[in-house]
Coordinates of C-alpha atoms in Angstrom, one line a residue:
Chain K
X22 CA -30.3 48.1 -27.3
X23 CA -28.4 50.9 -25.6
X24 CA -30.9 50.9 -22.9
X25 CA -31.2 47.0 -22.4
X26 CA -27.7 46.9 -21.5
X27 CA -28.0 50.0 -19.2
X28 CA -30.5 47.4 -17.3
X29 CA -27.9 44.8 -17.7
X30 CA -25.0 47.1 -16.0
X31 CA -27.4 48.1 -13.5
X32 CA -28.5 45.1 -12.2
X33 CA -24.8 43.4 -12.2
X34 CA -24.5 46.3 -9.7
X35 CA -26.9 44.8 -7.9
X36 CA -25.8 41.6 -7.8
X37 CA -22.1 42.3 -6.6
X38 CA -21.9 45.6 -5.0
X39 CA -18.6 47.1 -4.7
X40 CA -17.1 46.5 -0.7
X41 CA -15.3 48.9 0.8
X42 CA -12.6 47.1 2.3
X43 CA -12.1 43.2 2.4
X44 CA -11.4 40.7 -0.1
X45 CA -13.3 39.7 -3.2
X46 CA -13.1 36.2 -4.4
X47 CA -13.6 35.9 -8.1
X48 CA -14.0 32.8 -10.7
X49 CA -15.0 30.3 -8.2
X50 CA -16.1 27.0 -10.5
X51 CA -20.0 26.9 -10.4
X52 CA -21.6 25.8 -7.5
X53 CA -18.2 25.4 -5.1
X54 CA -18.7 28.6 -3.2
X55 CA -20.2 27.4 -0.2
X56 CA -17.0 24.8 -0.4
X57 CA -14.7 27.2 -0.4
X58 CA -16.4 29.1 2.4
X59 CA -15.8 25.7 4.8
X60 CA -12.6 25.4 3.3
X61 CA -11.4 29.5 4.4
X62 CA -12.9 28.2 7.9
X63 CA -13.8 31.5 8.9
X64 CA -16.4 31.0 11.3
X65 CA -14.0 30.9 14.3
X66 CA -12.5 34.4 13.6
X67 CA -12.9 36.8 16.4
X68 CA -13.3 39.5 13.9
X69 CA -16.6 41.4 12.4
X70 CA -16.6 40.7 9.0
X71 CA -19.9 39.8 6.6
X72 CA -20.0 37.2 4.0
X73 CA -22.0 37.6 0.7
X74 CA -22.3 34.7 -2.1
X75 CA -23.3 35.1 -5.5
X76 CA -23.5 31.7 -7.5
X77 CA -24.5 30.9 -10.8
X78 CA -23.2 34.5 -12.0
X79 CA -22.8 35.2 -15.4
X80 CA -19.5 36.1 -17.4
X81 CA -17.3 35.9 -20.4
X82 CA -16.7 32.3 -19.6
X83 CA -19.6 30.8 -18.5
X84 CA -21.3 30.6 -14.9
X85 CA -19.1 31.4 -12.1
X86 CA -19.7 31.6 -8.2
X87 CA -18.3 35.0 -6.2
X88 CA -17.2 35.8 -2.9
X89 CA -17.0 38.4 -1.1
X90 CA -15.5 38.7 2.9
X91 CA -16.2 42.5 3.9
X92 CA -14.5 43.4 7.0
X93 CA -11.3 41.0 6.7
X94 CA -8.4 40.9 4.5
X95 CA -7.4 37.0 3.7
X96 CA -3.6 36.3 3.5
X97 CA -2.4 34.3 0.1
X98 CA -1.6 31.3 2.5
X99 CA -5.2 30.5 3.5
X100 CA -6.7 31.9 0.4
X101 CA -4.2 29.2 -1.7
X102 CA -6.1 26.0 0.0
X103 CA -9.5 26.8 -2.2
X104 CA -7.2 26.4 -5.0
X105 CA -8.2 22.3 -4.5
X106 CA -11.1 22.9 -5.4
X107 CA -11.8 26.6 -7.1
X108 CA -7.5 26.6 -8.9
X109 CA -9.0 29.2 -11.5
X110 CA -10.2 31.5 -8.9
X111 CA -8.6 35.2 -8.6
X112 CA -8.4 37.1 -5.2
X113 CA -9.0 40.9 -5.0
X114 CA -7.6 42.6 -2.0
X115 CA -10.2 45.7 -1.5
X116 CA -9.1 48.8 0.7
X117 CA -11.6 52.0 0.6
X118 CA -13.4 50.3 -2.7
X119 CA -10.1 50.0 -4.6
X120 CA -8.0 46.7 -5.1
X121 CA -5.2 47.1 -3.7
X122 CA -3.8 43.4 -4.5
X123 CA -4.5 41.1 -6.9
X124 CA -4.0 36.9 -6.2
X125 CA -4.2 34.5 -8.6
X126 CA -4.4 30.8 -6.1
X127 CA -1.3 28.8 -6.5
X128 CA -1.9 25.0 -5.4
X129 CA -0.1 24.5 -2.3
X130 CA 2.2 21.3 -2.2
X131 CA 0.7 19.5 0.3
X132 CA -3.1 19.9 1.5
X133 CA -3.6 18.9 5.6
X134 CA -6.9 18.8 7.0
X135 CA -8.8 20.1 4.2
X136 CA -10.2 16.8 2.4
X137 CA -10.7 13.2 3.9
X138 CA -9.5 10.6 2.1
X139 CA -12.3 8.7 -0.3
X140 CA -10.7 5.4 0.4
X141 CA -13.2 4.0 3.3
X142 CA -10.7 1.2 4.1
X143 CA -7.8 3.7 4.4
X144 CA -6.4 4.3 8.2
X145 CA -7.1 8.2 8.3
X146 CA -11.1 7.6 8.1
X147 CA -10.9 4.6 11.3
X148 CA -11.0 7.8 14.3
X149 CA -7.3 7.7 14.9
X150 CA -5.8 10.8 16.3
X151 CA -4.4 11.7 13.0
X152 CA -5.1 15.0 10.3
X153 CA -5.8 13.7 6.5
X154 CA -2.8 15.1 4.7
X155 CA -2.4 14.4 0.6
X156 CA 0.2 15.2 -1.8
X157 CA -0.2 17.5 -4.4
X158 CA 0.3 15.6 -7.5
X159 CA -1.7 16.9 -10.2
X160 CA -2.3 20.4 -11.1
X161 CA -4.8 20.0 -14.6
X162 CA -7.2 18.1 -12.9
X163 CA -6.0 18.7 -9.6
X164 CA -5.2 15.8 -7.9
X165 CA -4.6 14.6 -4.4
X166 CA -2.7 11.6 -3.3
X167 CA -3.0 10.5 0.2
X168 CA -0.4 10.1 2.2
X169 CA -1.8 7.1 4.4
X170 CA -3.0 4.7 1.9
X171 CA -1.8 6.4 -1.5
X172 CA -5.4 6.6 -3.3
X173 CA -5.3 9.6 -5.5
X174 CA -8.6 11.7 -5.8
X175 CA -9.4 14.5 -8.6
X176 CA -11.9 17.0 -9.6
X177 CA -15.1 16.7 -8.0
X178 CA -14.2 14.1 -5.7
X179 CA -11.9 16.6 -4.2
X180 CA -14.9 19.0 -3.3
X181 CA -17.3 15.7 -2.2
X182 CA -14.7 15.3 0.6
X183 CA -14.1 19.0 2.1
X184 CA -13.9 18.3 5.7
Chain J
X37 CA 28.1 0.6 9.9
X38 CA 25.8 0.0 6.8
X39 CA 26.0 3.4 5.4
X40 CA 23.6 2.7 2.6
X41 CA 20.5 2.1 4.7
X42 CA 19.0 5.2 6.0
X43 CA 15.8 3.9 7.0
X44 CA 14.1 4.8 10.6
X45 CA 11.1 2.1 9.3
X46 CA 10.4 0.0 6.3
X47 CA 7.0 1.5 5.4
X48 CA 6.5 0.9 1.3
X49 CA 9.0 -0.2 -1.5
X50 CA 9.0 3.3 -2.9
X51 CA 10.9 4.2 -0.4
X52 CA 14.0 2.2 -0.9
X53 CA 16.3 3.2 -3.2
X54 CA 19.0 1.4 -5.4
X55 CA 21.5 1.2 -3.1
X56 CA 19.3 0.6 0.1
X57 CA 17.7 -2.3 -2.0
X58 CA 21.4 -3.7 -2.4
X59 CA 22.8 -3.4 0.7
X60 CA 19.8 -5.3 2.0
X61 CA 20.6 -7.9 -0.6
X62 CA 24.1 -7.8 0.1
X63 CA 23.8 -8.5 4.0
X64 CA 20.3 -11.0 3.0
X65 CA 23.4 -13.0 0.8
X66 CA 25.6 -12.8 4.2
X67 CA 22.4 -14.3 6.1
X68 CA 21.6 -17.2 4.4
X69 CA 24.1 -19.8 6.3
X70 CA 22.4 -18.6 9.1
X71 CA 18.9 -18.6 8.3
X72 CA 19.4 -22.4 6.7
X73 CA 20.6 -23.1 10.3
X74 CA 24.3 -23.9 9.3
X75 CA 26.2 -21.4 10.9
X76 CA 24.9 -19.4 15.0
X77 CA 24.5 -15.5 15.2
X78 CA 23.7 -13.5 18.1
X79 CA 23.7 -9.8 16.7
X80 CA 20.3 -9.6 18.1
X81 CA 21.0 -11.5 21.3
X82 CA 18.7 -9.0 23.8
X83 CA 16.7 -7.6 21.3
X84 CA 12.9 -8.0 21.4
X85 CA 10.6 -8.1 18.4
X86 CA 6.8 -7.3 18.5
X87 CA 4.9 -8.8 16.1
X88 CA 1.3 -7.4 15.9
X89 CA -0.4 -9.1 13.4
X90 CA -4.4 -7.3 13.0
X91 CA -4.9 -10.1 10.7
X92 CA -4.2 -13.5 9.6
X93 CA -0.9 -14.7 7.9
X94 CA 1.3 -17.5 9.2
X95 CA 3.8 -17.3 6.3
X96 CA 5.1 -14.1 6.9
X97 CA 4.5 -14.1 10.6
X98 CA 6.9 -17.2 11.2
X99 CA 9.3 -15.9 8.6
X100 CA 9.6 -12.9 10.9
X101 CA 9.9 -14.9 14.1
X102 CA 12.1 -17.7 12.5
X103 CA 15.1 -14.7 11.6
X104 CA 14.4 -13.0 14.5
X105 CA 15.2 -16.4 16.8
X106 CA 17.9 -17.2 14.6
X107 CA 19.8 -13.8 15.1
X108 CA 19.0 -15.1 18.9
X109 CA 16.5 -12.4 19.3
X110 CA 13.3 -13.2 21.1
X111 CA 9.3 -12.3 19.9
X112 CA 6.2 -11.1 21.6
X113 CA 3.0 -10.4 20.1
X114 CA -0.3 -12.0 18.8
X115 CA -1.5 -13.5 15.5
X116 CA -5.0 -12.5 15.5
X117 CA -7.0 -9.1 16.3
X118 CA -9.4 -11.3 18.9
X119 CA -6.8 -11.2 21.1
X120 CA -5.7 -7.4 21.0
X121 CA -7.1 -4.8 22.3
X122 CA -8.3 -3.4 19.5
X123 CA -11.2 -5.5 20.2
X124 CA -12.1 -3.1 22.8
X125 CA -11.7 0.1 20.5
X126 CA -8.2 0.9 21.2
X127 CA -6.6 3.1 18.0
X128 CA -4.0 1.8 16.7
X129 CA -1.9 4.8 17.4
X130 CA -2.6 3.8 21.3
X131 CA -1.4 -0.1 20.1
X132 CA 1.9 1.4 18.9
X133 CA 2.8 3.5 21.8
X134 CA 2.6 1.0 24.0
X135 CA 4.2 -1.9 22.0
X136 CA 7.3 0.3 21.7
X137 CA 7.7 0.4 25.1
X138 CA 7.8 -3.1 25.3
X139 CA 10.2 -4.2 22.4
X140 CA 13.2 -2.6 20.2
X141 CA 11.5 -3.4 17.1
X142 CA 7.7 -4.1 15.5
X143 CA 6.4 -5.8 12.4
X144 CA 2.4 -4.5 12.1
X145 CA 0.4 -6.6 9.6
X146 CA -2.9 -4.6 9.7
X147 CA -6.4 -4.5 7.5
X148 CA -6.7 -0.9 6.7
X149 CA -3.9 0.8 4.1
X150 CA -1.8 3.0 5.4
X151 CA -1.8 1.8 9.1
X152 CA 1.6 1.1 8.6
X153 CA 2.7 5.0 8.2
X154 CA 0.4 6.4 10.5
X155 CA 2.3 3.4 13.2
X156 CA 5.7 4.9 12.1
X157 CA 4.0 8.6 12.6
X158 CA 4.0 7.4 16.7
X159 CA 6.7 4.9 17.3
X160 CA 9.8 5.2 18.9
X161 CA 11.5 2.5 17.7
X162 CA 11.1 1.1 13.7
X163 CA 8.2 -0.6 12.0
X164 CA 8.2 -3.2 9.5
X165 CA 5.4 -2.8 7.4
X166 CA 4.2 -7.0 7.0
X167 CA 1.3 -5.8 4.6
X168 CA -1.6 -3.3 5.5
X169 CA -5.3 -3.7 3.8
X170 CA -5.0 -3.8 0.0
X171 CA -1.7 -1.7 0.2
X172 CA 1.9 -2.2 0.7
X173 CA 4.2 -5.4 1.2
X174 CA 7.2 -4.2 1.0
X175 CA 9.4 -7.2 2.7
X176 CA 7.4 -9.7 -0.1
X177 CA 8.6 -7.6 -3.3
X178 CA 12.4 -7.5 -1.6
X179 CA 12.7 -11.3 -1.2
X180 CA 11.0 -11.4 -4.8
X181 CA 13.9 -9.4 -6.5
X182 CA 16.8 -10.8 -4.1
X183 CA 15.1 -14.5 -5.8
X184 CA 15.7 -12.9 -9.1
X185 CA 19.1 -11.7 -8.5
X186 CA 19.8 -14.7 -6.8
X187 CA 18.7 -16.6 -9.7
X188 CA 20.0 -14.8 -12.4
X189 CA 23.1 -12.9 -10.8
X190 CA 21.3 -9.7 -11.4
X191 CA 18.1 -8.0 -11.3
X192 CA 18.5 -6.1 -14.7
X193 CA 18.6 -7.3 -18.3
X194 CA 15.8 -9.7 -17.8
X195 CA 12.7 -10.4 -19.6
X196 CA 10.1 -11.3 -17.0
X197 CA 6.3 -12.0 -17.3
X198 CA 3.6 -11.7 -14.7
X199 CA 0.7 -13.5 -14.8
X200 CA -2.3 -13.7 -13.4
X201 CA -4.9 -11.0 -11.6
X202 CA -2.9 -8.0 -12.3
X203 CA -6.0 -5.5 -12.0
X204 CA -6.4 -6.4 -8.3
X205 CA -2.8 -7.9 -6.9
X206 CA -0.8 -5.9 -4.7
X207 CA 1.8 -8.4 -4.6
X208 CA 2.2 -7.5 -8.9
X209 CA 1.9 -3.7 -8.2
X210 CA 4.3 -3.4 -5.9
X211 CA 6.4 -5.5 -7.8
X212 CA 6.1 -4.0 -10.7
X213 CA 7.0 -0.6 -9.3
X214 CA 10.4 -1.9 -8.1
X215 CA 11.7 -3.4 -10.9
X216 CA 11.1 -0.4 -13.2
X217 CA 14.0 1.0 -11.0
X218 CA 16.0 -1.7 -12.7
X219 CA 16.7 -1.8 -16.4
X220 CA 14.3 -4.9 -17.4
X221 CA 12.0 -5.8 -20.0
X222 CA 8.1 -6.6 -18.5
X223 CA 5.1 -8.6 -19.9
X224 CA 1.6 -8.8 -17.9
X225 CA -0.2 -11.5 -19.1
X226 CA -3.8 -11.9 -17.9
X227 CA -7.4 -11.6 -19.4
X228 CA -8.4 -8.7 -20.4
X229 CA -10.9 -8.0 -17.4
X230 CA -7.8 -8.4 -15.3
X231 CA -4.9 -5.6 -16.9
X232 CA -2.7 -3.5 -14.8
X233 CA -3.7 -0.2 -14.2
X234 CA -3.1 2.4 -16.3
X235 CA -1.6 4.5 -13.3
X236 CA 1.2 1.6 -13.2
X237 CA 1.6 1.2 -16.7
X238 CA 1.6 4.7 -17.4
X239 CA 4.5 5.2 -15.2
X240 CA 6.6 2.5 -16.5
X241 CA 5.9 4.5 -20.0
X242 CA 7.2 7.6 -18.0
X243 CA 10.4 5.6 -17.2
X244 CA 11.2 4.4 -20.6
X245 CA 10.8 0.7 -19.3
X246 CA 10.1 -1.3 -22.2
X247 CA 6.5 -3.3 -21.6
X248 CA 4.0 -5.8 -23.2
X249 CA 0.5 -6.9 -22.6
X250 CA -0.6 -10.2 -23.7
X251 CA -3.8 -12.8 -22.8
X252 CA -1.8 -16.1 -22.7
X253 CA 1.0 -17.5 -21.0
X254 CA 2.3 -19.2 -23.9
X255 CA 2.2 -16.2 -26.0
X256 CA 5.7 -15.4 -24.4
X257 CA 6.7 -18.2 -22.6
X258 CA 9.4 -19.3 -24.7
X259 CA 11.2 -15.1 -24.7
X260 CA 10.6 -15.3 -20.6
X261 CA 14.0 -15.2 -18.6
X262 CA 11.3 -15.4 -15.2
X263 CA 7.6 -16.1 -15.4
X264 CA 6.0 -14.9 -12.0
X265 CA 2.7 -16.7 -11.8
X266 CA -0.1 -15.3 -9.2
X267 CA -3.4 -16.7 -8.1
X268 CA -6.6 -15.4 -10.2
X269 CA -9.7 -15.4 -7.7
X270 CA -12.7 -16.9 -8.5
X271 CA -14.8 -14.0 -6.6
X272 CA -13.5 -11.6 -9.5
X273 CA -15.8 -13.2 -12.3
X274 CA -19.2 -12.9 -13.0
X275 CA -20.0 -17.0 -12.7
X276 CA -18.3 -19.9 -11.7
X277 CA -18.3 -21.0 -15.4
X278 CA -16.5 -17.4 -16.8
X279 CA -13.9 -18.6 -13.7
X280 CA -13.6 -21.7 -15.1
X281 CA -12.5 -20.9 -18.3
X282 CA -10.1 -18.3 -17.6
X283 CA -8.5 -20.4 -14.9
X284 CA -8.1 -23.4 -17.1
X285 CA -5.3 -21.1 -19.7
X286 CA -3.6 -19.4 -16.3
X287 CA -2.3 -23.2 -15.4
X288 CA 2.0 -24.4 -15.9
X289 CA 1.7 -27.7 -16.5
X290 CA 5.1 -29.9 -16.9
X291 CA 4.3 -30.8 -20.9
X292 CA 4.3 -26.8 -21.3
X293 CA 8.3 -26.6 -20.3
X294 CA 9.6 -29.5 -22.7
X295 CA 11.9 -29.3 -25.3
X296 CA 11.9 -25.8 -26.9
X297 CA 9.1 -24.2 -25.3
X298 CA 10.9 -22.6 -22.7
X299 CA 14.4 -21.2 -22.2
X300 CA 16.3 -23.8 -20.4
X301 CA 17.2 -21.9 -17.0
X302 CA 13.4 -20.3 -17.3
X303 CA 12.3 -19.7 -13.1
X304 CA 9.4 -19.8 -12.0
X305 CA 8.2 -17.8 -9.3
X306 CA 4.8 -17.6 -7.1
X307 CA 4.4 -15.6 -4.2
X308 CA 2.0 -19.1 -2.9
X309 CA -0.1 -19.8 -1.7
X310 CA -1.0 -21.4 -5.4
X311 CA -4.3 -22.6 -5.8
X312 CA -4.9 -23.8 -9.3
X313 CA -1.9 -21.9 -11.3
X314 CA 1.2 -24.3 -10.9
X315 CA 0.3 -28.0 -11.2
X316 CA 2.2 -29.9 -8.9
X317 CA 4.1 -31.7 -11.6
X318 CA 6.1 -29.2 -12.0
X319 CA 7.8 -29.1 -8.5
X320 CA 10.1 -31.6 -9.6
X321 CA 11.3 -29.4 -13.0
X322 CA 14.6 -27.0 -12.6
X323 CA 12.0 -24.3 -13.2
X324 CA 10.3 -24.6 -10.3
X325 CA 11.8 -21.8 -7.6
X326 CA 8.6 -20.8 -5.6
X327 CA 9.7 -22.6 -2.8
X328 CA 12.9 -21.1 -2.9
X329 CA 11.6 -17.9 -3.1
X330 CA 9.6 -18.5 0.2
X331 CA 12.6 -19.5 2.0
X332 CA 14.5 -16.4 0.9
X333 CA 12.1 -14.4 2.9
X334 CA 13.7 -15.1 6.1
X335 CA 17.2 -13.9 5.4
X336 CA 15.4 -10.9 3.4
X337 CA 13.9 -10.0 7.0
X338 CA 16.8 -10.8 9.0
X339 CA 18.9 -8.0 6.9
X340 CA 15.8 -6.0 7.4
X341 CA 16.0 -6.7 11.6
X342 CA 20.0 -5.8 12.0
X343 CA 19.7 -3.0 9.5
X344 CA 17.1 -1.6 11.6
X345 CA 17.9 -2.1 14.8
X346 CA 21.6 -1.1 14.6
X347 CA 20.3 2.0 13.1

């Protein structure tokens, strides 16, 4: 027993190796991590930074996804936009393998540019020079009302329509 | 000069609020000499109105023109997308820009929902929503509570049905929406395929506003202080024959407003055009104010015009 979960420890090890300095994202629903990756829109950054995903994790409350960005510290502001579609995750600053802040996502009030609307009749998906831009007017299901044609969208609908 | 009308455009009924609704009654009220003919106005002698209509209606189009024209104003525009340039893949945002430079005012009537905000988002000068896709219609729900308080001195303290396709109907939504800012009591009758949405009747829950849901018209009728009948469309059922039978129990007939089966000064209200709902023997009853209500929309949209433009 005692050695079976020495195996266990060891190969969570493994599977999400401490980073030395960057930001750990923890608790991201099942499946959503490459989501939230689009949604952080790091890509364009002119900085060095790696990217490792871990999905269908194991823990106390069931599967989970994890990210981890080594090389960059994330700022609450763009970390709270995945909270559309990941609101249960939890952010872990990391500086010389220690957290040195913890983030729990707050839903921002308004979401621009993150989702498109699911409405196919609605103005913002015709190609007019305009950004998708909901309301905020759910938090348990989150849910998104849009400012154009006032269709509201929750749960997974949200994460079908990441831009 | 009208200090309770804030409004840079007149984009959804949600945006109004109690005392913008009533000073755009109050001044509608002052119109109505005018829009009847009776009595000349020139307060928007000079002004120029753009009326882009991206599809189809007549009604509201002319209502727009008439109380422009009879607040001396004058009107440019066109009544069908053919004849836009839309038809050569303008955006509409492009459409806008341009037709503000040309006029002091514009009235979009558009397919898509929400065309009507992204417009305000690049105008210079205000937009009148006249209806966009399966959205908003603002100007129709304001003539339809300045009938009721016309009718009844007051928009509160009624009891008022609404009947018909409630599922689907913007006109009813929208509606709806605005009088649960007044203090009113609300049945929705229609089949059962055809209920308001939760999301509506939810919120009148929310407000405290005290509401019923029934399948026939004359399960109320006689308790109704307004019945507000709308038109049921045959493409919502299954078969002509599941049409026919629903349509058949969503008809006003004369012989259903005799002696005691109505409240004497019951109105009757339709946003038309009727189809099967309102037979025409009615017309000639006391009840019958759908044609009234029409007619209101021109001095509803003149109030809109000088409220706008003097703002």
């Amino acid at each position: 027993m005692g050695e079976e979960k020495k195996i266990e420890e060891k190969r969570k090890e493994i599977k999400i190796t401490p980073i030395k300095q960057g930001t750990v994202i923890d608790h991201i629903r099942k499946g959503q991590a490459l989501k939230v990756l689009r949604i952080l829109d790091l890509i364009d950054k002119d900085i060095d930074f790696i990217v490792s995903v871990a999905m269908n994790v194991n823990s106390s409350m069931g599967k989970k996804d994890i990210l981890k960005v080594e090389g960059l510290e994330l700022v609450n502001e763009e970390l709270d936009k995945i909270s559309l579609i990941a609101p249960e995750a939890t952010v872990n600053i990391v500086r010389n393998y220690e957290v040195v802040r913890k983030h729990r996502v707050e839903l921002p009030k308004m979401a621009k540019g993150i989702v498109r609307c699911r409405n196919n009749n609605c103005i913002s998906n015709q190609n007019e020079p305009l950004i998708p831009e909901f309301e905020v007017v759910g938090k348990d299901p989150v849910t998104l009302k849009c400012e154009y044609c006032e269709r509201e969208m929750r749960g997974e609908k949200i994460s079908d329509n990441v831009i | 000069m009208y200090e309770g009308f804030k409004k840079d455009h007149v984009v959804r009924i949600k945006d109004f609020t109690l005392d913008e609704m009533s000073t755009v009654f109050d001044l509608a009220e002052k119109m109505i000499p005018v829009a009847e003919g009776k009595k000349k106005n020139d307060d928007l002698e000079g002004k120029l109105l753009a009326t882009l209509f991206f599809e189809p209606s007549t009604r509201t189009r002319l209502s727009f023109e008439g109380a422009m024209k009879r607040m001396s104003g004058s009107c440019i525009g066109f009544a069908e997308p053919g004849t836009s340039s839309a038809k050569k893949g303008e955006t509409l945002a492009d459409t806008i820009r341009v037709a503000a430079g040309y006029s002091d005012i514009i009235v979009l009537r558009h397919p898509h929902e929400g065309a009507a905000q992204l417009a305000a988002n690049f105008s210079d000068v205000p937009i009148i929503n006249a209806g966009d896709g399966a959205g908003r219609h603002p100007t129709q729900t304001l003539l339809d509570l300045f009938t009721i308080k016309r009718e009844k001195g007051s928009i509160s303290g009624n009891h008022i049905g609404i009947a018909g396709d409630l599922k689907y109907g913007r006109t009813v939504h929208s509606l709806t929406n605005a009088l649960s800012m007044y203090d009113t009591e609300l049945t929705f009758i229609s089949p059962p395929s055809l209920r308001m949405p939760d999301e509506i009747t939810d919120a009148l829950g929310r407000k405290g506003i005290e509401h019923k849901e029934v399948d026939g018209i004359e399960d109320v009728l006689d308790e109704l202080d307004i019945l507000y009948m709308t038109r049921i469309q045959r493409e919502r059922f299954p078969s002509e024959q599941d049409y026919e039978k629903v349509a058949k129990t969503y008809l006003i007939e004369k012989h259903m407003l005799e002696d005691e089966m109505c409240k004497e000064d019951l109105t009757i209200m339709h946003p038309l055009p009727r189809v099967d709902e309102i037979a025409a023997d009615v017309d000639l009853t006391s009840h019958a104010k759908y044609f009234d209500q029409a007619a209101n929309g021109v001095p509803i949209r003149m109030a809109l015009l000088k409220l706008l433009s003097e703002g």
